Tab-separated table of C-alpha atoms in Angstrom:
chain	number	residue	atom	x	y	z
D	1	GLY	CA	92.327	104.565	88.967
D	2	GLN	CA	88.945	104.632	90.652
D	3	GLN	CA	88.840	106.011	94.198
D	4	LEU	CA	86.085	106.340	96.755
D	5	ASN	CA	85.927	109.107	99.319
D	6	GLN	CA	83.962	107.923	102.338
D	7	SER	CA	82.869	110.249	105.129
D	8	PRO	CA	82.871	110.737	107.952
D	9	GLN	CA	85.937	108.765	109.003
D	10	SER	CA	84.467	108.173	112.449
D	11	MET	CA	81.292	108.864	114.400
D	12	PHE	CA	80.511	108.825	118.111
D	13	ILE	CA	76.787	108.766	118.791
D	14	GLN	CA	74.315	108.008	121.556
D	15	GLU	CA	72.147	104.931	121.407
D	16	GLY	CA	68.883	105.761	119.670
D	17	GLU	CA	70.324	108.411	117.367
D	18	ASP	CA	70.214	108.197	113.608
D	19	VAL	CA	73.413	107.881	111.578
D	20	SER	CA	74.268	108.963	108.054
D	21	MET	CA	77.404	108.280	106.051
D	22	ASN	CA	78.223	108.657	102.386
D	23	CYS	CA	80.611	107.851	99.603
D	24	THR	CA	81.555	109.845	96.558
D	25	SER	CA	83.555	108.840	93.534
D	26	SER	CA	85.338	110.594	90.712
D	27	SER	CA	83.963	107.998	88.298
D	28	ILE	CA	80.679	106.168	87.854
D	29	PHE	CA	79.804	102.712	89.111
D	30	ASN	CA	77.254	100.118	88.005
D	31	THR	CA	76.777	98.813	91.520
D	32	TRP	CA	77.139	100.224	95.023
D	33	LEU	CA	77.508	97.970	98.044
D	34	TRP	CA	77.600	98.653	101.771
D	35	TYR	CA	79.450	96.340	104.163
D	36	LYS	CA	79.954	96.174	107.911
D	37	GLN	CA	83.084	94.755	109.501
D	38	ASP	CA	83.273	93.669	113.127
D	39	PRO	CA	86.649	93.272	114.878
D	40	GLY	CA	88.446	90.106	113.809
D	41	GLU	CA	85.945	89.339	111.086
D	42	GLY	CA	85.589	89.854	107.383
D	43	PRO	CA	83.121	92.410	106.001
D	44	VAL	CA	79.469	91.372	105.792
D	45	LEU	CA	77.226	92.654	103.012
D	46	LEU	CA	74.433	94.902	104.285
D	47	ILE	CA	72.833	96.344	101.172
D	48	ALA	CA	73.431	96.113	97.418
D	49	LEU	CA	72.245	98.792	94.965
D	50	TYR	CA	72.058	98.114	91.240
D	51	LYS	CA	70.322	101.104	89.615
D	52	ALA	CA	70.842	104.851	89.723
D	53	GLY	CA	68.271	106.392	92.062
D	54	GLU	CA	67.514	103.088	93.767
D	55	LEU	CA	66.562	103.336	97.428
D	56	THR	CA	66.783	100.084	99.395
D	57	SER	CA	66.094	99.231	103.021
D	58	ASN	CA	67.240	96.383	105.213
D	59	GLY	CA	65.611	96.707	108.621
D	60	ARG	CA	66.878	99.916	110.195
D	61	LEU	CA	69.330	100.475	107.327
D	62	THR	CA	68.518	102.472	104.218
D	63	ALA	CA	70.876	103.101	101.309
D	64	GLN	CA	70.552	105.001	98.052
D	65	PHE	CA	72.379	104.832	94.722
D	66	GLY	CA	72.959	108.415	93.596
D	67	ILE	CA	71.409	109.666	90.355
D	68	THR	CA	74.827	110.619	88.982
D	69	ARG	CA	76.079	107.071	89.751
D	70	LYS	CA	79.017	108.695	91.536
D	71	ASP	CA	77.705	108.608	95.085
D	72	SER	CA	75.780	106.614	97.651
D	73	PHE	CA	74.654	107.085	101.222
D	74	LEU	CA	73.786	104.781	104.095
D	75	ASN	CA	71.449	105.720	106.942
D	76	ILE	CA	71.000	103.793	110.174
D	77	SER	CA	67.960	104.687	112.228
D	78	ALA	CA	67.600	104.329	115.989
D	79	SER	CA	71.139	103.049	116.546
D	80	ILE	CA	71.798	100.263	119.032
D	81	PRO	CA	75.080	99.106	120.630
D	82	SER	CA	75.521	96.218	118.189
D	83	ASP	CA	75.728	98.723	115.319
D	84	VAL	CA	79.294	99.386	116.450
D	85	GLY	CA	81.826	98.509	113.762
D	86	ILE	CA	83.421	99.751	110.567
D	87	TYR	CA	81.145	100.481	107.631
D	88	PHE	CA	82.525	100.340	104.109
D	89	CYS	CA	81.073	101.427	100.833
D	90	ALA	CA	82.213	99.635	97.694
D	91	GLY	CA	81.601	100.203	94.030
D	92	HIS	CA	81.818	98.019	90.986
D	93	TRP	CA	82.301	99.138	87.401
D	94	ALA	CA	81.617	96.334	84.954
D	95	GLY	CA	83.961	97.562	82.299
D	96	GLY	CA	87.471	97.039	81.076
D	97	THR	CA	90.109	96.199	83.616
D	98	SER	CA	87.749	96.967	86.510
D	99	TYR	CA	85.532	93.960	85.843
D	100	GLY	CA	85.233	91.748	88.897
D	101	LYS	CA	87.037	94.213	91.136
D	102	LEU	CA	85.358	96.055	93.980
D	103	THR	CA	86.721	99.472	94.932
D	104	PHE	CA	86.294	100.123	98.656
D	105	GLY	CA	86.068	103.344	100.609
D	106	GLN	CA	88.308	103.891	103.620
D	107	GLY	CA	85.545	103.064	106.079
D	108	THR	CA	83.522	104.848	108.749
D	109	ILE	CA	84.174	103.769	112.327
D	110	LEU	CA	80.932	103.881	114.288
D	111	THR	CA	80.883	104.001	118.084
D	112	VAL	CA	77.557	103.891	119.912
D	113	HIS	CA	77.389	104.992	123.536
D	114	PRO	CA	74.645	103.294	125.583
X	1	GLU	CA	76.262	75.904	105.141
X	2	ALA	CA	79.934	76.423	105.941
X	3	GLY	CA	81.247	79.870	105.195
X	4	VAL	CA	84.497	80.906	103.565
X	5	THR	CA	87.373	79.324	105.457
X	6	GLN	CA	90.835	80.846	105.596
X	7	SER	CA	94.017	79.435	107.062
X	8	PRO	CA	96.100	80.116	108.943
X	9	THR	CA	94.437	82.709	111.141
X	10	HIS	CA	97.734	84.342	111.946
X	11	LEU	CA	101.098	84.106	110.222
X	12	ILE	CA	104.406	85.634	111.252
X	13	LYS	CA	107.203	85.733	108.700
X	14	THR	CA	110.601	87.306	108.382
X	15	ARG	CA	111.349	89.866	105.697
X	16	GLY	CA	112.443	88.109	102.506
X	17	GLN	CA	110.583	84.893	103.227
X	18	GLN	CA	107.559	83.549	101.374
X	19	ALA	CA	104.033	83.298	102.752
X	20	THR	CA	101.256	80.993	101.590
X	21	LEU	CA	97.677	81.730	102.542
X	22	ARG	CA	94.775	79.371	101.853
X	23	CYS	CA	91.087	79.828	101.192
X	24	SER	CA	88.198	77.400	100.877
X	25	PRO	CA	85.108	78.946	99.263
X	26	ILE	CA	81.496	78.257	100.064
X	27	SER	CA	80.401	75.018	98.444
X	28	GLY	CA	79.177	75.710	94.926
X	29	HIS	CA	80.959	79.056	94.578
X	30	THR	CA	83.369	79.048	91.659
X	31	SER	CA	84.872	82.524	92.091
X	32	VAL	CA	87.462	83.435	94.706
X	33	TYR	CA	88.670	86.966	95.374
X	34	TRP	CA	91.650	88.115	97.434
X	35	TYR	CA	91.857	91.513	99.126
X	36	GLN	CA	94.520	93.161	101.270
X	37	GLN	CA	93.442	95.286	104.229
X	38	ALA	CA	96.353	97.192	105.708
X	39	LEU	CA	95.882	98.758	109.136
X	40	GLY	CA	93.666	101.795	108.966
X	41	LEU	CA	92.989	101.376	105.267
X	42	GLY	CA	90.154	100.046	103.189
X	43	LEU	CA	90.296	96.846	101.238
X	44	GLN	CA	92.530	96.739	98.183
X	45	PHE	CA	91.734	94.266	95.415
X	46	LEU	CA	94.469	91.718	94.794
X	47	LEU	CA	93.246	88.851	92.612
X	48	TRP	CA	90.152	87.203	91.174
X	49	TYR	CA	90.046	83.532	90.215
X	50	ASP	CA	87.180	81.827	88.469
X	51	GLU	CA	87.035	78.265	87.189
X	52	GLY	CA	90.746	77.858	87.804
X	53	GLU	CA	91.780	80.911	85.813
X	54	GLU	CA	93.075	84.299	86.937
X	55	ARG	CA	90.438	86.771	85.684
X	56	ASN	CA	91.782	90.041	87.034
X	57	ARG	CA	94.489	91.393	89.323
X	58	GLY	CA	94.951	94.623	91.188
X	59	ASN	CA	97.891	97.010	91.252
X	60	PHE	CA	100.246	94.772	93.177
X	61	PRO	CA	103.731	93.605	92.181
X	62	PRO	CA	104.235	90.166	90.600
X	63	ARG	CA	105.526	88.720	93.871
X	64	PHE	CA	101.845	88.516	94.824
X	65	SER	CA	100.501	85.502	93.001
X	66	GLY	CA	98.081	82.689	93.501
X	67	ARG	CA	96.157	79.870	91.997
X	68	GLN	CA	92.800	78.152	92.153
X	69	PHE	CA	92.536	74.399	92.402
X	70	PRO	CA	89.989	72.091	90.715
X	71	ASN	CA	87.915	72.043	93.914
X	72	TYR	CA	87.809	75.886	93.715
X	73	SER	CA	89.950	76.403	96.797
X	74	SER	CA	92.696	78.951	96.369
X	75	GLU	CA	96.175	79.881	97.519
X	76	LEU	CA	97.739	83.313	97.741
X	77	ASN	CA	101.523	83.377	97.659
X	78	VAL	CA	103.575	86.383	98.610
X	79	ASN	CA	107.281	86.114	97.782
X	80	ALA	CA	110.176	88.200	99.054
X	81	LEU	CA	108.102	89.564	101.920
X	82	GLU	CA	108.480	93.215	102.835
X	83	LEU	CA	107.496	94.910	106.073
X	84	GLU	CA	104.652	96.774	104.328
X	85	ASP	CA	103.070	93.457	103.352
X	86	SER	CA	101.873	93.182	106.949
X	87	ALA	CA	98.094	93.260	106.688
X	88	LEU	CA	94.872	91.318	106.980
X	89	TYR	CA	94.367	89.249	103.831
X	90	LEU	CA	90.731	88.562	103.097
X	91	CYS	CA	89.339	85.949	100.773
X	92	ALA	CA	85.795	86.067	99.421
X	93	SER	CA	83.785	83.715	97.270
X	94	SER	CA	80.689	84.215	95.177
X	95	LEU	CA	78.475	82.798	92.488
X	96	ASP	CA	78.333	86.160	90.754
X	97	LEU	CA	80.122	89.474	90.964
X	98	TYR	CA	78.136	90.921	93.831
X	99	GLY	CA	77.206	88.217	96.299
X	100	TYR	CA	80.593	88.308	98.014
X	101	THR	CA	80.946	86.351	101.240
X	102	PHE	CA	84.190	87.123	103.030
X	103	GLY	CA	86.193	84.867	105.299
X	104	SER	CA	87.619	86.106	108.582
X	105	GLY	CA	91.037	86.655	107.051
X	106	THR	CA	94.662	85.778	107.671
X	107	ARG	CA	96.647	88.284	109.687
X	108	LEU	CA	100.139	88.378	108.164
X	109	THR	CA	102.882	90.031	110.166
X	110	VAL	CA	106.294	90.557	108.590
X	111	VAL	CA	109.147	91.225	111.002
């Protein structure tokens, strides 16, 4: 089945630094999504990408849908303490038995030191 | 606008028992999705309900089942609980495939 490899697994950075994380897949997706999960909460959608090559920003967050449709990255600029959490990538393939099902990466745990 | 509501927040069951988890979607959302998040792992797709019908299910055994009611709320039932069923169970609702809004989850502990 489809699998996503998300890296890095964890990051420890200083406030103000930029952050980059990425996801790769063995198969293509129609849609890439990036979520953030805070402790005790469900994931919250940050950015959705619908076309290969698409680059989308949401405030200090920027994400890109890879040309091959098998990868995506998320950048966070000028990190702040509230960026702490777990970031997940997710992909959707609108075909066959995968329709309606999101495949999630294993998550990147981000820690920001003030 | 109220978000996705899940109950109970926490649930402790004994191995072999049955667990029932409930989800109320955002008003107007007809699709409900269930995901399992085991400790240290990403989210694994369990079930998708839309307009009262099961549309897709993930690679989970048949003892994981559910239903969607006419008001679009949903139940997830897990029979014959096993220790490895301990996880955070997340429900999401949407109007389309991508505008997922997740609830805060039910933490199921099997002892």
